GROMACS .gro file of C-alpha atoms in nm:
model
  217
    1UNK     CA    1  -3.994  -1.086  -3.907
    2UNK     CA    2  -4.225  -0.809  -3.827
    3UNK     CA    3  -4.394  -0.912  -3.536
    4UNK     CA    4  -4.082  -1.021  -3.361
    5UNK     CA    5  -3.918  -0.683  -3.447
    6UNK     CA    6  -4.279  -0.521  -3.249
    7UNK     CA    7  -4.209  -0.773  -2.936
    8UNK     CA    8  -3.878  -0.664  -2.877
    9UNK     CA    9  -3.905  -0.344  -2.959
   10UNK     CA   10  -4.234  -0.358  -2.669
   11UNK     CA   11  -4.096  -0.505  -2.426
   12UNK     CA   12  -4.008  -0.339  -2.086
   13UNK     CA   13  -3.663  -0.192  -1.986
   14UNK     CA   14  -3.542  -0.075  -1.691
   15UNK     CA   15  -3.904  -0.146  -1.459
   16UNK     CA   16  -3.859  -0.145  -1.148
   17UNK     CA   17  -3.716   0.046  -0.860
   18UNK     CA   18  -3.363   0.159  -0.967
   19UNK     CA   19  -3.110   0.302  -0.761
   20UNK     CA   20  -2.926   0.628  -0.757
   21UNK     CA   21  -2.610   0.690  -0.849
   22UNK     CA   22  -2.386   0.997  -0.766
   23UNK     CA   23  -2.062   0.999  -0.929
   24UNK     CA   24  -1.905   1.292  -0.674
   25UNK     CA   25  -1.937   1.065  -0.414
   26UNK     CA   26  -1.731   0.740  -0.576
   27UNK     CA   27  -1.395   0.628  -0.420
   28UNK     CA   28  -1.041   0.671  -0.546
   29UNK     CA   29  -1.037   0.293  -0.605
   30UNK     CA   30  -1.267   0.134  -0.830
   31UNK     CA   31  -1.229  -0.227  -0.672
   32UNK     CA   32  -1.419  -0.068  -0.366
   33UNK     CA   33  -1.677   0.064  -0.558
   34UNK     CA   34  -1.721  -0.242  -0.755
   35UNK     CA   35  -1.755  -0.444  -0.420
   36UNK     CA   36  -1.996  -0.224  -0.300
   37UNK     CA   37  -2.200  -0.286  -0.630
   38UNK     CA   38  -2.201  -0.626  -0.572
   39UNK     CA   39  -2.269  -0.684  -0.258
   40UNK     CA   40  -2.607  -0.463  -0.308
   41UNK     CA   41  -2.670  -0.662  -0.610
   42UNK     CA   42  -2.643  -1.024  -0.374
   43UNK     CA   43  -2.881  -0.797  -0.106
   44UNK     CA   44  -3.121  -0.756  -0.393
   45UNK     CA   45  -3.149  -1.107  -0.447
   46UNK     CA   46  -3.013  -1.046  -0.865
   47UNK     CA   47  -2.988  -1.393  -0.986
   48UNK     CA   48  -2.581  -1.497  -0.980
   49UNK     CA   49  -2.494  -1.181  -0.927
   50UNK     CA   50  -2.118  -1.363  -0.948
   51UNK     CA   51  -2.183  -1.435  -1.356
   52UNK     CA   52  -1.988  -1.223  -1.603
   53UNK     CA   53  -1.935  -1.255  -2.005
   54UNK     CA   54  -1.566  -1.283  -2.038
   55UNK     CA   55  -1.474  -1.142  -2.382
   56UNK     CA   56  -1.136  -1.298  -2.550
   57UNK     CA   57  -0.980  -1.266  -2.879
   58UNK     CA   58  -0.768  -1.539  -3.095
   59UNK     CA   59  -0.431  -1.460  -3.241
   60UNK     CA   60  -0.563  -1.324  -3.533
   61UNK     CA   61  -0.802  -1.118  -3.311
   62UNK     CA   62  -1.127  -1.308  -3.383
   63UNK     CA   63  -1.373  -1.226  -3.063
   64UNK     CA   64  -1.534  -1.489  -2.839
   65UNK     CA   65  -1.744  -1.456  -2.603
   66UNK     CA   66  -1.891  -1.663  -2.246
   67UNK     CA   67  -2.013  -1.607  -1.960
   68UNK     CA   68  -1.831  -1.711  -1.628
   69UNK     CA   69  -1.794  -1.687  -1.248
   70UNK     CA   70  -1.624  -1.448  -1.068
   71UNK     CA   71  -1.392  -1.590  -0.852
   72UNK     CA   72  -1.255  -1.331  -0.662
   73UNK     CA   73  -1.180  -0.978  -0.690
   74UNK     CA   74  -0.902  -0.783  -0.490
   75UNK     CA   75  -0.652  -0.506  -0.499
   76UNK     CA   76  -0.470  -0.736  -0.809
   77UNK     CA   77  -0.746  -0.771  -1.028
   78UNK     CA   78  -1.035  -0.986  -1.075
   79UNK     CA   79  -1.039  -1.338  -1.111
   80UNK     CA   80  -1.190  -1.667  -1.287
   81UNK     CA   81  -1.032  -1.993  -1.436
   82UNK     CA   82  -0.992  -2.195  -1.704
   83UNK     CA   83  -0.839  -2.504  -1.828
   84UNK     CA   84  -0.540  -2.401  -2.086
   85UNK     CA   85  -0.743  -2.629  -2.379
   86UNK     CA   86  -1.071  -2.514  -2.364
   87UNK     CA   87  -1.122  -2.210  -2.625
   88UNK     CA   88  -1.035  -1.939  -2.373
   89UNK     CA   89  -0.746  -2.089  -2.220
   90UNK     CA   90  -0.567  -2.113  -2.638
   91UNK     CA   91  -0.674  -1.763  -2.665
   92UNK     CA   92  -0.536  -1.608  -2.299
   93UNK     CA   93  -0.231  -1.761  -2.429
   94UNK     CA   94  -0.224  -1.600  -2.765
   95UNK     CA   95  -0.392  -1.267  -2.649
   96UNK     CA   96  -0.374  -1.248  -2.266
   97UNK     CA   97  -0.610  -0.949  -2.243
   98UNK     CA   98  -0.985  -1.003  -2.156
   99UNK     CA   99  -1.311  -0.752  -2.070
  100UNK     CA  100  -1.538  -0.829  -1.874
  101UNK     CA  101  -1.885  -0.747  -1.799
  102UNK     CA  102  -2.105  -0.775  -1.519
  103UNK     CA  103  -2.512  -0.694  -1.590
  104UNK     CA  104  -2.740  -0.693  -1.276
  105UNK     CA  105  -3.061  -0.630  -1.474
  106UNK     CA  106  -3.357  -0.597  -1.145
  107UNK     CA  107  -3.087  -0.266  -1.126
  108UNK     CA  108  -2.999  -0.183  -1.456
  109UNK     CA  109  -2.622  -0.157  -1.346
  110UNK     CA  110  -2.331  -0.246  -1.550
  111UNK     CA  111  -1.967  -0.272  -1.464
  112UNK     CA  112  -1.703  -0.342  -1.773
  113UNK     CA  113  -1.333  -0.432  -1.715
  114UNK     CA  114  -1.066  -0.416  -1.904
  115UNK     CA  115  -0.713  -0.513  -1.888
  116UNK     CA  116  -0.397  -0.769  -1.908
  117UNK     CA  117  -0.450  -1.130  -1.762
  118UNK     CA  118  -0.175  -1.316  -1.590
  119UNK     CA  119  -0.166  -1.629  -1.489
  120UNK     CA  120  -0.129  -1.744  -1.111
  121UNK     CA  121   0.062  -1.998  -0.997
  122UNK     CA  122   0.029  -2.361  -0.979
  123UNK     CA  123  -0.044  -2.332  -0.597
  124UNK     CA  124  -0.369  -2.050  -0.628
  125UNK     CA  125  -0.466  -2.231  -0.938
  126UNK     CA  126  -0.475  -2.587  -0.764
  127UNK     CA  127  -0.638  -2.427  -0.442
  128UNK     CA  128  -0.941  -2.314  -0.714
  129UNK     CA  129  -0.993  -2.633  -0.839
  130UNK     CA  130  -1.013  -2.805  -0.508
  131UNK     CA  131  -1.288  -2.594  -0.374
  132UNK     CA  132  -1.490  -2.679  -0.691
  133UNK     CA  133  -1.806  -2.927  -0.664
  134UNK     CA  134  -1.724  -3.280  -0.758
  135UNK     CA  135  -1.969  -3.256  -1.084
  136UNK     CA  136  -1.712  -2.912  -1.179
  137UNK     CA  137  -1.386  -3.101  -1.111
  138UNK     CA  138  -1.519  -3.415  -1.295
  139UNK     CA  139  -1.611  -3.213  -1.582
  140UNK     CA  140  -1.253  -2.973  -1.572
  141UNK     CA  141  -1.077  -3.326  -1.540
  142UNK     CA  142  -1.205  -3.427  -1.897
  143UNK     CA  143  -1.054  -3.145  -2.054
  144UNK     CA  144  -1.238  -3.139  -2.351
  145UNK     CA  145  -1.421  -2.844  -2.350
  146UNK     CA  146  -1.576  -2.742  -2.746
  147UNK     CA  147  -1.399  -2.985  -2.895
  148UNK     CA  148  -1.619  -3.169  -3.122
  149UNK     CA  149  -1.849  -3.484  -2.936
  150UNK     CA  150  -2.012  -3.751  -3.084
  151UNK     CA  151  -2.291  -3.811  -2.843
  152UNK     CA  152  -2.378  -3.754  -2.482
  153UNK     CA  153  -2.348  -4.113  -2.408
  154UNK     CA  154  -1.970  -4.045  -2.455
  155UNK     CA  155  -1.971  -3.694  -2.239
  156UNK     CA  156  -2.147  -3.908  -1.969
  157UNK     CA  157  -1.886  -4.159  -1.940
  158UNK     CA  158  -1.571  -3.996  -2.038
  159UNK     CA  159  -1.783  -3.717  -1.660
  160UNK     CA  160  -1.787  -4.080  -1.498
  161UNK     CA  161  -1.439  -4.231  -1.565
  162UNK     CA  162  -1.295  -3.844  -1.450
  163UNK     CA  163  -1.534  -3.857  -1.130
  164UNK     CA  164  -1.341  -4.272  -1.035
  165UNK     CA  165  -1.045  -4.111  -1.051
  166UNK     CA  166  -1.150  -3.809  -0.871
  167UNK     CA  167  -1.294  -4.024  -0.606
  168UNK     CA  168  -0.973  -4.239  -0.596
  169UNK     CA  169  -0.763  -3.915  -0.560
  170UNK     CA  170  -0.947  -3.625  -0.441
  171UNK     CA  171  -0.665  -3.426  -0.405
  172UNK     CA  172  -0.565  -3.443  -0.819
  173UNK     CA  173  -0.539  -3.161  -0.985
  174UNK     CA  174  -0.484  -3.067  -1.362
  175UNK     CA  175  -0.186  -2.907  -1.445
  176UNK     CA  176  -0.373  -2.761  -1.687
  177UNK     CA  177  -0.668  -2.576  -1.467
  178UNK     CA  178  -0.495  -2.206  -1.429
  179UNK     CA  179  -0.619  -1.919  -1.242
  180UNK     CA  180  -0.628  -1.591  -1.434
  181UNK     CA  181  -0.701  -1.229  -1.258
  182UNK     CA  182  -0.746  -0.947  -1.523
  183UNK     CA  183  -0.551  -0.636  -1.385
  184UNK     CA  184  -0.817  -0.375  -1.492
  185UNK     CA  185  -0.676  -0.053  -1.683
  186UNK     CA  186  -0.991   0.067  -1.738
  187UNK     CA  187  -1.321   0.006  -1.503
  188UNK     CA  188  -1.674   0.165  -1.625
  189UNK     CA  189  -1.950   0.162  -1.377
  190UNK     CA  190  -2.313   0.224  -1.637
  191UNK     CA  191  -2.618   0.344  -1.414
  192UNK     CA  192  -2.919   0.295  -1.599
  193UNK     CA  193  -3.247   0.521  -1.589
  194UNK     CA  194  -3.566   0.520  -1.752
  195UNK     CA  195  -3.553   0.870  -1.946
  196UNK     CA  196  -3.221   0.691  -2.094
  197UNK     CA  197  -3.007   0.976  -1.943
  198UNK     CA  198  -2.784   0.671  -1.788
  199UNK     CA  199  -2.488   0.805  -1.560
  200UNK     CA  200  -2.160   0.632  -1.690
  201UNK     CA  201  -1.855   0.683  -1.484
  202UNK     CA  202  -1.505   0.536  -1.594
  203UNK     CA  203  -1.184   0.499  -1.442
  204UNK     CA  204  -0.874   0.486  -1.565
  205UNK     CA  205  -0.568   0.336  -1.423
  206UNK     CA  206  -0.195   0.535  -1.598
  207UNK     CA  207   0.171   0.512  -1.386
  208UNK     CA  208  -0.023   0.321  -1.130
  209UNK     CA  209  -0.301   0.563  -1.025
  210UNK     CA  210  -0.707   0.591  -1.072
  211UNK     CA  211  -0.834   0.897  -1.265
  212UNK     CA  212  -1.201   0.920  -1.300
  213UNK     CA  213  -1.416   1.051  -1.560
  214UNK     CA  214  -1.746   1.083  -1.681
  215UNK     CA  215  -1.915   0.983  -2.002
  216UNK     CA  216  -2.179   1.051  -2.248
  217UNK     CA  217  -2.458   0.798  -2.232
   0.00000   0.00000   0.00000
C-alpha cells in the first residue's frame, strides 16, 4: 500500500530533546549504568519505563516474542516471572536463554541483554507472586495463558473462581509461578541521534569480567 509506505516512511523519529551520551565516561559494571538509565528514564516521565520485550526460542529454536516487567535488576542479573505453562515458561525450559530489550522512546535509548536464565527458588519465586495485585494473582492462578479459549465469558469466570480461592487463601501460591533473572553475557547500551550517527556501546562479560567496546551504528 503506497500511501501507508509514505506515512511511515514521514513520520517523526527521534524529536525531541535527547540526551548525551559519552562512552569514556561509562562504569566497569554495566548493571550501574543500566540503573542509571533507568532511573533518568522514570525522571523523564517515559511511559513504564519497567516494560521490556523478552525474546525466547522453542526447542527447535522457533523465536517468540512479549513484552514484560522488569522485576528487579541486581549484581545477578535481571529479573521477571512466569508461570512454567504459559509459552515462555515451556520454552525457558527447553532453551533457558532469553534477550531482552528495553526502548525508552521520549530518549531514543535502548538497552539489549543477553544471557542464560536460571530459575530462583520456590521461596523468591513465591515472595513475587505475593506482592502481585489481586487481578495479577487471579489471572497467574488460572494458568492458562495462550492456550486456546472459547469465549470471554469462560476467562471471566474461570479470573473469578481463581480470585474465591485467592480470597479464601491469600497466602496460595502456584508451584508453578517461577522467578527467572537472565545473567547478562552481553549488555548493549544504543544512544540515538538525529543525524543517525547513534553511539552504541557493548559490554561483554568472559572469565567473570566486563570488557567494553564500541560499535558501528
Amino acid at each position: 500500500m503506497a500511501d501507508l509506505r509514505q506515512l511511515l516512511r514521514d513520520l517523526t523519529v527521534f524529536g525531541g530533546e535527547l540526551p548525551t551520551f559519552d562512552p569514556a565516561a561509562t562504569p566497569d559494571d554495566p548493571v550501574e549504568l543500566f540503573t542509571t538509565w533507568l532511573l533518568g528514564a522514570i525522571r523523564a516521565q517515559v511511559p513504564e519505563p519497567h516494560a521490556m520485550t523478552v525474546a525466547t526460542a522453542d526447542a527447535d529454536g522457533v523465536p517468540s516474542a512479549r513484552t514484560l516487567i522488569l522485576k528487579d535488576v541486581d549484581a545477578a542479573g535481571w529479573r521477571f516471572a512466569a508461570h512454567d505453562g504459559s509459552d515462555k515458561g515451556r520454552e525457558l525450559a527447553a532453551r533457558p536463554y532469553a534477550a531482552l530489550t528495553f526502548y525508552w522512546q521520549p530518549l531514543a535509548r535502548q538497552v539489549r541483554v543477553r544471557g542464560p536464565v536460571v530459575r530462583e527458588g520456590a521461596e523468591r519465586s513465591a515472595a513475587d507472586f505475593l506482592a502481585r495485585s489481586a487481578g495479577a494473582r487471579a489471572e497467574a492462578l488460572v494458568g492458562r495463558q495462550s492456550r486456546r479459549l472459547a469465549s470471554l465469558a469462560e476467562r471471566d469466570a474461570a479470573v473469578a473462581d481463581a480470585a474465591q480461592r485467592l480470597a479464601g487463601d491469600p497466602g496460595l501460591v502456584p508451584p508453578e509461578w517461577t522467578l527467572h533473572t537472565v545473567r547478562a553475557d552481553s549488555v548493549e547500551f544504543w544512544q540515538g541521534a538525529r543525524d543517525r550517527n547513534h553511539t552504541r556501546l557493548r559490554y561483554r562479560r568472559a572469565d567473570g569480567a566486563w570488557t567494553k567496546e564500541l560499535l558501528w551504528p
